[in-house]
Amino acid sequence: MRGVGVPHPRLPLPSPGGEDDPAEFLTWLGEAIPMVAHLGIREMRRDGARLTWELALTPSLNDKGTGFGGALAAQTTLLGWCWTTLWLRRHGLSRDVVVAEATQRFLAPVTGDYRLECLPEDEAGPERLNTRLADKGRGRIALVQRLWCGDTLCLEARGDYAVLPAT
């Protein structure tokens, strides 16, 4: 077991122009962040700028039998971190990412298995991040996460993710 303050080894970057295998990335993520094994993530997929997780509700149940807000908020934050990390990796960069700010707005109870989606708040966000990284060696991107239970939007979240300078 890894100790406090000991970083987990980074996943090797995909081949130039390649992408991460979603199952391999999720396996690594579960090793790097132990709570991931308890989130109920069944699938991860990317469609253009959108990163989506399919999740089982059972691991995140609250005392009322619906989704526990704290677990759902953690999932939105982690999905944004994954979006940023995977975007960097597709661009051949292995960098540290941290959440700088996160907010959630709960709209309806989560009453069954659900889908969590993440995409840039602004379509030009990824290009601005790319420019900032090239010019300053660090950058930031605003992402939006939405949690859908069937056709019902249950949660909207927003986060700013900072890409730290290379060490």
JSON list of C-alpha atoms in Angstrom, two decimals:
[
{"chain": "A", "resi": 1, "resn": "MET", "atom": "CA", "xyz": [0.00, 0.00, 0.00]},
{"chain": "A", "resi": 2, "resn": "ARG", "atom": "CA", "xyz": [1.25, 3.45, -0.93]},
{"chain": "A", "resi": 3, "resn": "GLY", "atom": "CA", "xyz": [1.95, 5.85, 1.90]},
{"chain": "A", "resi": 4, "resn": "VAL", "atom": "CA", "xyz": [0.78, 9.42, 2.38]},
{"chain": "A", "resi": 5, "resn": "GLY", "atom": "CA", "xyz": [2.89, 11.85, 0.34]},
{"chain": "A", "resi": 6, "resn": "VAL", "atom": "CA", "xyz": [4.12, 9.14, -2.04]},
{"chain": "A", "resi": 7, "resn": "PRO", "atom": "CA", "xyz": [2.95, 9.77, -5.61]},
{"chain": "A", "resi": 8, "resn": "HIS", "atom": "CA", "xyz": [1.61, 6.89, -7.67]},
{"chain": "A", "resi": 9, "resn": "PRO", "atom": "CA", "xyz": [3.68, 6.10, -10.79]},
{"chain": "A", "resi": 10, "resn": "ARG", "atom": "CA", "xyz": [2.40, 7.84, -13.90]},
{"chain": "A", "resi": 11, "resn": "LEU", "atom": "CA", "xyz": [0.83, 5.84, -16.69]},
{"chain": "A", "resi": 12, "resn": "PRO", "atom": "CA", "xyz": [3.08, 5.80, -19.77]},
{"chain": "A", "resi": 13, "resn": "LEU", "atom": "CA", "xyz": [1.90, 8.22, -22.46]},
{"chain": "A", "resi": 14, "resn": "PRO", "atom": "CA", "xyz": [0.09, 6.74, -25.47]},
{"chain": "A", "resi": 15, "resn": "SER", "atom": "CA", "xyz": [1.99, 6.57, -28.74]},
{"chain": "A", "resi": 16, "resn": "PRO", "atom": "CA", "xyz": [2.18, 9.91, -30.59]},
{"chain": "A", "resi": 17, "resn": "GLY", "atom": "CA", "xyz": [-1.21, 10.71, -32.05]},
{"chain": "A", "resi": 18, "resn": "GLY", "atom": "CA", "xyz": [-2.75, 7.85, -30.07]},
{"chain": "A", "resi": 19, "resn": "GLU", "atom": "CA", "xyz": [-5.27, 7.76, -27.27]},
{"chain": "A", "resi": 20, "resn": "ASP", "atom": "CA", "xyz": [-5.53, 5.97, -23.98]},
{"chain": "A", "resi": 21, "resn": "ASP", "atom": "CA", "xyz": [-7.43, 2.71, -23.82]},
{"chain": "A", "resi": 22, "resn": "PRO", "atom": "CA", "xyz": [-10.39, 3.56, -21.52]},
{"chain": "A", "resi": 23, "resn": "ALA", "atom": "CA", "xyz": [-10.25, 0.25, -19.60]},
{"chain": "A", "resi": 24, "resn": "GLU", "atom": "CA", "xyz": [-6.49, 0.56, -19.05]},
{"chain": "A", "resi": 25, "resn": "PHE", "atom": "CA", "xyz": [-6.84, 4.17, -17.91]},
{"chain": "A", "resi": 26, "resn": "LEU", "atom": "CA", "xyz": [-9.62, 3.23, -15.45]},
{"chain": "A", "resi": 27, "resn": "THR", "atom": "CA", "xyz": [-7.48, 0.39, -14.07]},
{"chain": "A", "resi": 28, "resn": "TRP", "atom": "CA", "xyz": [-4.58, 2.78, -13.52]},
{"chain": "A", "resi": 29, "resn": "LEU", "atom": "CA", "xyz": [-6.94, 5.38, -12.03]},
{"chain": "A", "resi": 30, "resn": "GLY", "atom": "CA", "xyz": [-8.25, 2.82, -9.54]},
{"chain": "A", "resi": 31, "resn": "GLU", "atom": "CA", "xyz": [-4.70, 2.07, -8.43]},
{"chain": "A", "resi": 32, "resn": "ALA", "atom": "CA", "xyz": [-3.70, 5.75, -8.26]},
{"chain": "A", "resi": 33, "resn": "ILE", "atom": "CA", "xyz": [-6.87, 6.88, -6.42]},
{"chain": "A", "resi": 34, "resn": "PRO", "atom": "CA", "xyz": [-8.17, 4.01, -4.27]},
{"chain": "A", "resi": 35, "resn": "MET", "atom": "CA", "xyz": [-11.71, 5.40, -3.86]},
{"chain": "A", "resi": 36, "resn": "VAL", "atom": "CA", "xyz": [-12.27, 4.96, -7.62]},
{"chain": "A", "resi": 37, "resn": "ALA", "atom": "CA", "xyz": [-12.81, 1.24, -7.04]},
{"chain": "A", "resi": 38, "resn": "HIS", "atom": "CA", "xyz": [-15.88, 2.16, -4.96]},
{"chain": "A", "resi": 39, "resn": "LEU", "atom": "CA", "xyz": [-17.55, 4.63, -7.34]},
{"chain": "A", "resi": 40, "resn": "GLY", "atom": "CA", "xyz": [-19.45, 2.15, -9.50]},
{"chain": "A", "resi": 41, "resn": "ILE", "atom": "CA", "xyz": [-17.93, 3.27, -12.82]},
{"chain": "A", "resi": 42, "resn": "ARG", "atom": "CA", "xyz": [-19.06, 0.72, -15.41]},
{"chain": "A", "resi": 43, "resn": "GLU", "atom": "CA", "xyz": [-17.78, 2.38, -18.56]},
{"chain": "A", "resi": 44, "resn": "MET", "atom": "CA", "xyz": [-15.80, 5.37, -19.76]},
{"chain": "A", "resi": 45, "resn": "ARG", "atom": "CA", "xyz": [-15.97, 6.68, -23.30]},
{"chain": "A", "resi": 46, "resn": "ARG", "atom": "CA", "xyz": [-14.99, 9.76, -25.24]},
{"chain": "A", "resi": 47, "resn": "ASP", "atom": "CA", "xyz": [-16.99, 11.30, -28.06]},
{"chain": "A", "resi": 48, "resn": "GLY", "atom": "CA", "xyz": [-15.24, 14.37, -29.46]},
{"chain": "A", "resi": 49, "resn": "ALA", "atom": "CA", "xyz": [-14.80, 16.82, -26.59]},
{"chain": "A", "resi": 50, "resn": "ARG", "atom": "CA", "xyz": [-17.23, 14.89, -24.32]},
{"chain": "A", "resi": 51, "resn": "LEU", "atom": "CA", "xyz": [-16.00, 12.38, -21.74]},
{"chain": "A", "resi": 52, "resn": "THR", "atom": "CA", "xyz": [-18.72, 10.15, -20.30]},
{"chain": "A", "resi": 53, "resn": "TRP", "atom": "CA", "xyz": [-18.93, 7.71, -17.42]},
{"chain": "A", "resi": 54, "resn": "GLU", "atom": "CA", "xyz": [-21.76, 5.22, -16.95]},
{"chain": "A", "resi": 55, "resn": "LEU", "atom": "CA", "xyz": [-22.20, 4.54, -13.22]},
{"chain": "A", "resi": 56, "resn": "ALA", "atom": "CA", "xyz": [-24.17, 2.27, -10.92]},
{"chain": "A", "resi": 57, "resn": "LEU", "atom": "CA", "xyz": [-26.06, 4.10, -8.18]},
{"chain": "A", "resi": 58, "resn": "THR", "atom": "CA", "xyz": [-25.68, 1.43, -5.47]},
{"chain": "A", "resi": 59, "resn": "PRO", "atom": "CA", "xyz": [-22.16, 2.46, -4.28]},
{"chain": "A", "resi": 60, "resn": "SER", "atom": "CA", "xyz": [-23.34, 6.07, -3.86]},
{"chain": "A", "resi": 61, "resn": "LEU", "atom": "CA", "xyz": [-26.64, 5.52, -2.06]},
{"chain": "A", "resi": 62, "resn": "ASN", "atom": "CA", "xyz": [-27.60, 7.83, 0.79]},
{"chain": "A", "resi": 63, "resn": "ASP", "atom": "CA", "xyz": [-29.90, 7.13, 3.75]},
{"chain": "A", "resi": 64, "resn": "LYS", "atom": "CA", "xyz": [-32.94, 7.99, 1.60]},
{"chain": "A", "resi": 65, "resn": "GLY", "atom": "CA", "xyz": [-32.10, 5.46, -1.12]},
{"chain": "A", "resi": 66, "resn": "THR", "atom": "CA", "xyz": [-31.05, 8.12, -3.64]},
{"chain": "A", "resi": 67, "resn": "GLY", "atom": "CA", "xyz": [-27.66, 9.47, -4.71]},
{"chain": "A", "resi": 68, "resn": "PHE", "atom": "CA", "xyz": [-25.50, 10.86, -1.91]},
{"chain": "A", "resi": 69, "resn": "GLY", "atom": "CA", "xyz": [-24.58, 14.45, -2.82]},
{"chain": "A", "resi": 70, "resn": "GLY", "atom": "CA", "xyz": [-21.04, 14.20, -1.49]},
{"chain": "A", "resi": 71, "resn": "ALA", "atom": "CA", "xyz": [-20.28, 11.13, -3.61]},
{"chain": "A", "resi": 72, "resn": "LEU", "atom": "CA", "xyz": [-21.83, 12.73, -6.69]},
{"chain": "A", "resi": 73, "resn": "ALA", "atom": "CA", "xyz": [-19.83, 15.93, -6.16]},
{"chain": "A", "resi": 74, "resn": "ALA", "atom": "CA", "xyz": [-16.62, 13.90, -5.82]},
{"chain": "A", "resi": 75, "resn": "GLN", "atom": "CA", "xyz": [-17.44, 12.09, -9.05]},
{"chain": "A", "resi": 76, "resn": "THR", "atom": "CA", "xyz": [-17.99, 15.32, -10.98]},
{"chain": "A", "resi": 77, "resn": "THR", "atom": "CA", "xyz": [-14.69, 16.70, -9.71]},
{"chain": "A", "resi": 78, "resn": "LEU", "atom": "CA", "xyz": [-12.82, 13.50, -10.61]},
{"chain": "A", "resi": 79, "resn": "LEU", "atom": "CA", "xyz": [-14.39, 13.32, -14.07]},
{"chain": "A", "resi": 80, "resn": "GLY", "atom": "CA", "xyz": [-13.13, 16.85, -14.79]},
{"chain": "A", "resi": 81, "resn": "TRP", "atom": "CA", "xyz": [-9.68, 15.84, -13.60]},
{"chain": "A", "resi": 82, "resn": "CYS", "atom": "CA", "xyz": [-9.81, 12.82, -15.92]},
{"chain": "A", "resi": 83, "resn": "TRP", "atom": "CA", "xyz": [-10.96, 14.99, -18.85]},
{"chain": "A", "resi": 84, "resn": "THR", "atom": "CA", "xyz": [-8.01, 17.33, -18.36]},
{"chain": "A", "resi": 85, "resn": "THR", "atom": "CA", "xyz": [-5.49, 14.54, -17.79]},
{"chain": "A", "resi": 86, "resn": "LEU", "atom": "CA", "xyz": [-6.63, 12.60, -20.87]},
{"chain": "A", "resi": 87, "resn": "TRP", "atom": "CA", "xyz": [-6.59, 15.78, -23.00]},
{"chain": "A", "resi": 88, "resn": "LEU", "atom": "CA", "xyz": [-2.99, 16.42, -21.93]},
{"chain": "A", "resi": 89, "resn": "ARG", "atom": "CA", "xyz": [-2.01, 12.82, -22.65]},
{"chain": "A", "resi": 90, "resn": "ARG", "atom": "CA", "xyz": [-3.50, 13.02, -26.19]},
{"chain": "A", "resi": 91, "resn": "HIS", "atom": "CA", "xyz": [-1.22, 16.03, -26.67]},
{"chain": "A", "resi": 92, "resn": "GLY", "atom": "CA", "xyz": [1.86, 14.12, -25.47]},
{"chain": "A", "resi": 93, "resn": "LEU", "atom": "CA", "xyz": [2.01, 15.84, -22.07]},
{"chain": "A", "resi": 94, "resn": "SER", "atom": "CA", "xyz": [2.37, 14.13, -18.72]},
{"chain": "A", "resi": 95, "resn": "ARG", "atom": "CA", "xyz": [1.57, 16.89, -16.23]},
{"chain": "A", "resi": 96, "resn": "ASP", "atom": "CA", "xyz": [0.00, 17.30, -12.83]},
{"chain": "A", "resi": 97, "resn": "VAL", "atom": "CA", "xyz": [-3.61, 18.51, -12.79]},
{"chain": "A", "resi": 98, "resn": "VAL", "atom": "CA", "xyz": [-5.43, 19.92, -9.77]},
{"chain": "A", "resi": 99, "resn": "VAL", "atom": "CA", "xyz": [-8.93, 21.20, -9.27]},
{"chain": "A", "resi": 100, "resn": "ALA", "atom": "CA", "xyz": [-8.78, 24.91, -8.45]},
{"chain": "A", "resi": 101, "resn": "GLU", "atom": "CA", "xyz": [-12.49, 25.55, -7.96]},
{"chain": "A", "resi": 102, "resn": "ALA", "atom": "CA", "xyz": [-15.63, 23.41, -8.13]},
{"chain": "A", "resi": 103, "resn": "THR", "atom": "CA", "xyz": [-19.34, 24.05, -7.69]},
{"chain": "A", "resi": 104, "resn": "GLN", "atom": "CA", "xyz": [-22.39, 21.82, -7.93]},
{"chain": "A", "resi": 105, "resn": "ARG", "atom": "CA", "xyz": [-26.08, 22.48, -8.34]},
{"chain": "A", "resi": 106, "resn": "PHE", "atom": "CA", "xyz": [-28.41, 19.63, -7.45]},
{"chain": "A", "resi": 107, "resn": "LEU", "atom": "CA", "xyz": [-31.57, 19.69, -9.57]},
{"chain": "A", "resi": 108, "resn": "ALA", "atom": "CA", "xyz": [-33.33, 16.36, -8.92]},
{"chain": "A", "resi": 109, "resn": "PRO", "atom": "CA", "xyz": [-32.73, 13.23, -6.86]},
{"chain": "A", "resi": 110, "resn": "VAL", "atom": "CA", "xyz": [-30.68, 10.49, -8.50]},
{"chain": "A", "resi": 111, "resn": "THR", "atom": "CA", "xyz": [-32.94, 7.44, -8.32]},
{"chain": "A", "resi": 112, "resn": "GLY", "atom": "CA", "xyz": [-31.18, 4.91, -10.56]},
{"chain": "A", "resi": 113, "resn": "ASP", "atom": "CA", "xyz": [-28.01, 4.18, -12.49]},
{"chain": "A", "resi": 114, "resn": "TYR", "atom": "CA", "xyz": [-26.78, 7.29, -14.23]},
{"chain": "A", "resi": 115, "resn": "ARG", "atom": "CA", "xyz": [-24.53, 8.91, -16.80]},
{"chain": "A", "resi": 116, "resn": "LEU", "atom": "CA", "xyz": [-22.04, 11.64, -15.99]},
{"chain": "A", "resi": 117, "resn": "GLU", "atom": "CA", "xyz": [-20.75, 13.80, -18.84]},
{"chain": "A", "resi": 118, "resn": "CYS", "atom": "CA", "xyz": [-17.93, 16.34, -18.95]},
{"chain": "A", "resi": 119, "resn": "LEU", "atom": "CA", "xyz": [-17.03, 18.87, -21.62]},
{"chain": "A", "resi": 120, "resn": "PRO", "atom": "CA", "xyz": [-15.38, 22.29, -21.86]},
{"chain": "A", "resi": 121, "resn": "GLU", "atom": "CA", "xyz": [-17.52, 25.18, -20.67]},
{"chain": "A", "resi": 122, "resn": "ASP", "atom": "CA", "xyz": [-16.41, 27.12, -23.75]},
{"chain": "A", "resi": 123, "resn": "GLU", "atom": "CA", "xyz": [-15.72, 25.49, -27.10]},
{"chain": "A", "resi": 124, "resn": "ALA", "atom": "CA", "xyz": [-12.49, 27.53, -27.38]},
{"chain": "A", "resi": 125, "resn": "GLY", "atom": "CA", "xyz": [-11.29, 26.42, -23.92]},
{"chain": "A", "resi": 126, "resn": "PRO", "atom": "CA", "xyz": [-9.00, 23.60, -25.10]},
{"chain": "A", "resi": 127, "resn": "GLU", "atom": "CA", "xyz": [-7.27, 25.86, -27.64]},
{"chain": "A", "resi": 128, "resn": "ARG", "atom": "CA", "xyz": [-6.76, 28.57, -25.01]},
{"chain": "A", "resi": 129, "resn": "LEU", "atom": "CA", "xyz": [-5.29, 25.94, -22.67]},
{"chain": "A", "resi": 130, "resn": "ASN", "atom": "CA", "xyz": [-2.97, 24.74, -25.42]},
{"chain": "A", "resi": 131, "resn": "THR", "atom": "CA", "xyz": [-1.79, 28.31, -26.11]},
{"chain": "A", "resi": 132, "resn": "ARG", "atom": "CA", "xyz": [-1.30, 29.06, -22.41]},
{"chain": "A", "resi": 133, "resn": "LEU", "atom": "CA", "xyz": [0.72, 25.86, -21.91]},
{"chain": "A", "resi": 134, "resn": "ALA", "atom": "CA", "xyz": [2.94, 26.75, -24.88]},
{"chain": "A", "resi": 135, "resn": "ASP", "atom": "CA", "xyz": [3.42, 30.36, -23.72]},
{"chain": "A", "resi": 136, "resn": "LYS", "atom": "CA", "xyz": [3.56, 30.03, -19.93]},
{"chain": "A", "resi": 137, "resn": "GLY", "atom": "CA", "xyz": [4.12, 26.33, -19.22]},
{"chain": "A", "resi": 138, "resn": "ARG", "atom": "CA", "xyz": [0.92, 26.17, -17.17]},
{"chain": "A", "resi": 139, "resn": "GLY", "atom": "CA", "xyz": [-2.75, 26.79, -17.78]},
{"chain": "A", "resi": 140, "resn": "ARG", "atom": "CA", "xyz": [-6.33, 26.40, -16.69]},
{"chain": "A", "resi": 141, "resn": "ILE", "atom": "CA", "xyz": [-9.57, 25.17, -18.22]},
{"chain": "A", "resi": 142, "resn": "ALA", "atom": "CA", "xyz": [-13.21, 25.47, -17.15]},
{"chain": "A", "resi": 143, "resn": "LEU", "atom": "CA", "xyz": [-15.24, 22.29, -17.53]},
{"chain": "A", "resi": 144, "resn": "VAL", "atom": "CA", "xyz": [-18.91, 21.48, -17.05]},
{"chain": "A", "resi": 145, "resn": "GLN", "atom": "CA", "xyz": [-20.24, 18.18, -15.78]},
{"chain": "A", "resi": 146, "resn": "ARG", "atom": "CA", "xyz": [-23.84, 17.02, -16.06]},
{"chain": "A", "resi": 147, "resn": "LEU", "atom": "CA", "xyz": [-25.39, 14.01, -14.36]},
{"chain": "A", "resi": 148, "resn": "TRP", "atom": "CA", "xyz": [-28.31, 12.38, -16.16]},
{"chain": "A", "resi": 149, "resn": "CYS", "atom": "CA", "xyz": [-30.62, 9.77, -14.69]},
{"chain": "A", "resi": 150, "resn": "GLY", "atom": "CA", "xyz": [-32.40, 8.62, -17.85]},
{"chain": "A", "resi": 151, "resn": "ASP", "atom": "CA", "xyz": [-33.62, 11.83, -19.49]},
{"chain": "A", "resi": 152, "resn": "THR", "atom": "CA", "xyz": [-33.62, 13.79, -16.21]},
{"chain": "A", "resi": 153, "resn": "LEU", "atom": "CA", "xyz": [-30.81, 16.26, -15.55]},
{"chain": "A", "resi": 154, "resn": "CYS", "atom": "CA", "xyz": [-30.11, 15.75, -11.83]},
{"chain": "A", "resi": 155, "resn": "LEU", "atom": "CA", "xyz": [-26.87, 17.66, -11.28]},
{"chain": "A", "resi": 156, "resn": "GLU", "atom": "CA", "xyz": [-24.88, 20.37, -13.00]},
{"chain": "A", "resi": 157, "resn": "ALA", "atom": "CA", "xyz": [-21.33, 21.06, -11.90]},
{"chain": "A", "resi": 158, "resn": "ARG", "atom": "CA", "xyz": [-18.54, 23.35, -13.00]},
{"chain": "A", "resi": 159, "resn": "GLY", "atom": "CA", "xyz": [-14.86, 23.16, -12.24]},
{"chain": "A", "resi": 160, "resn": "ASP", "atom": "CA", "xyz": [-11.67, 25.02, -13.04]},
{"chain": "A", "resi": 161, "resn": "TYR", "atom": "CA", "xyz": [-8.74, 22.65, -13.51]},
{"chain": "A", "resi": 162, "resn": "ALA", "atom": "CA", "xyz": [-5.18, 23.91, -13.33]},
{"chain": "A", "resi": 163, "resn": "VAL", "atom": "CA", "xyz": [-2.34, 22.27, -15.24]},
{"chain": "A", "resi": 164, "resn": "LEU", "atom": "CA", "xyz": [0.82, 22.77, -13.23]},
{"chain": "A", "resi": 165, "resn": "PRO", "atom": "CA", "xyz": [4.23, 23.58, -14.71]},
{"chain": "A", "resi": 166, "resn": "ALA", "atom": "CA", "xyz": [6.43, 20.64, -15.65]},
{"chain": "A", "resi": 167, "resn": "THR", "atom": "CA", "xyz": [8.76, 19.59, -12.87]}
]
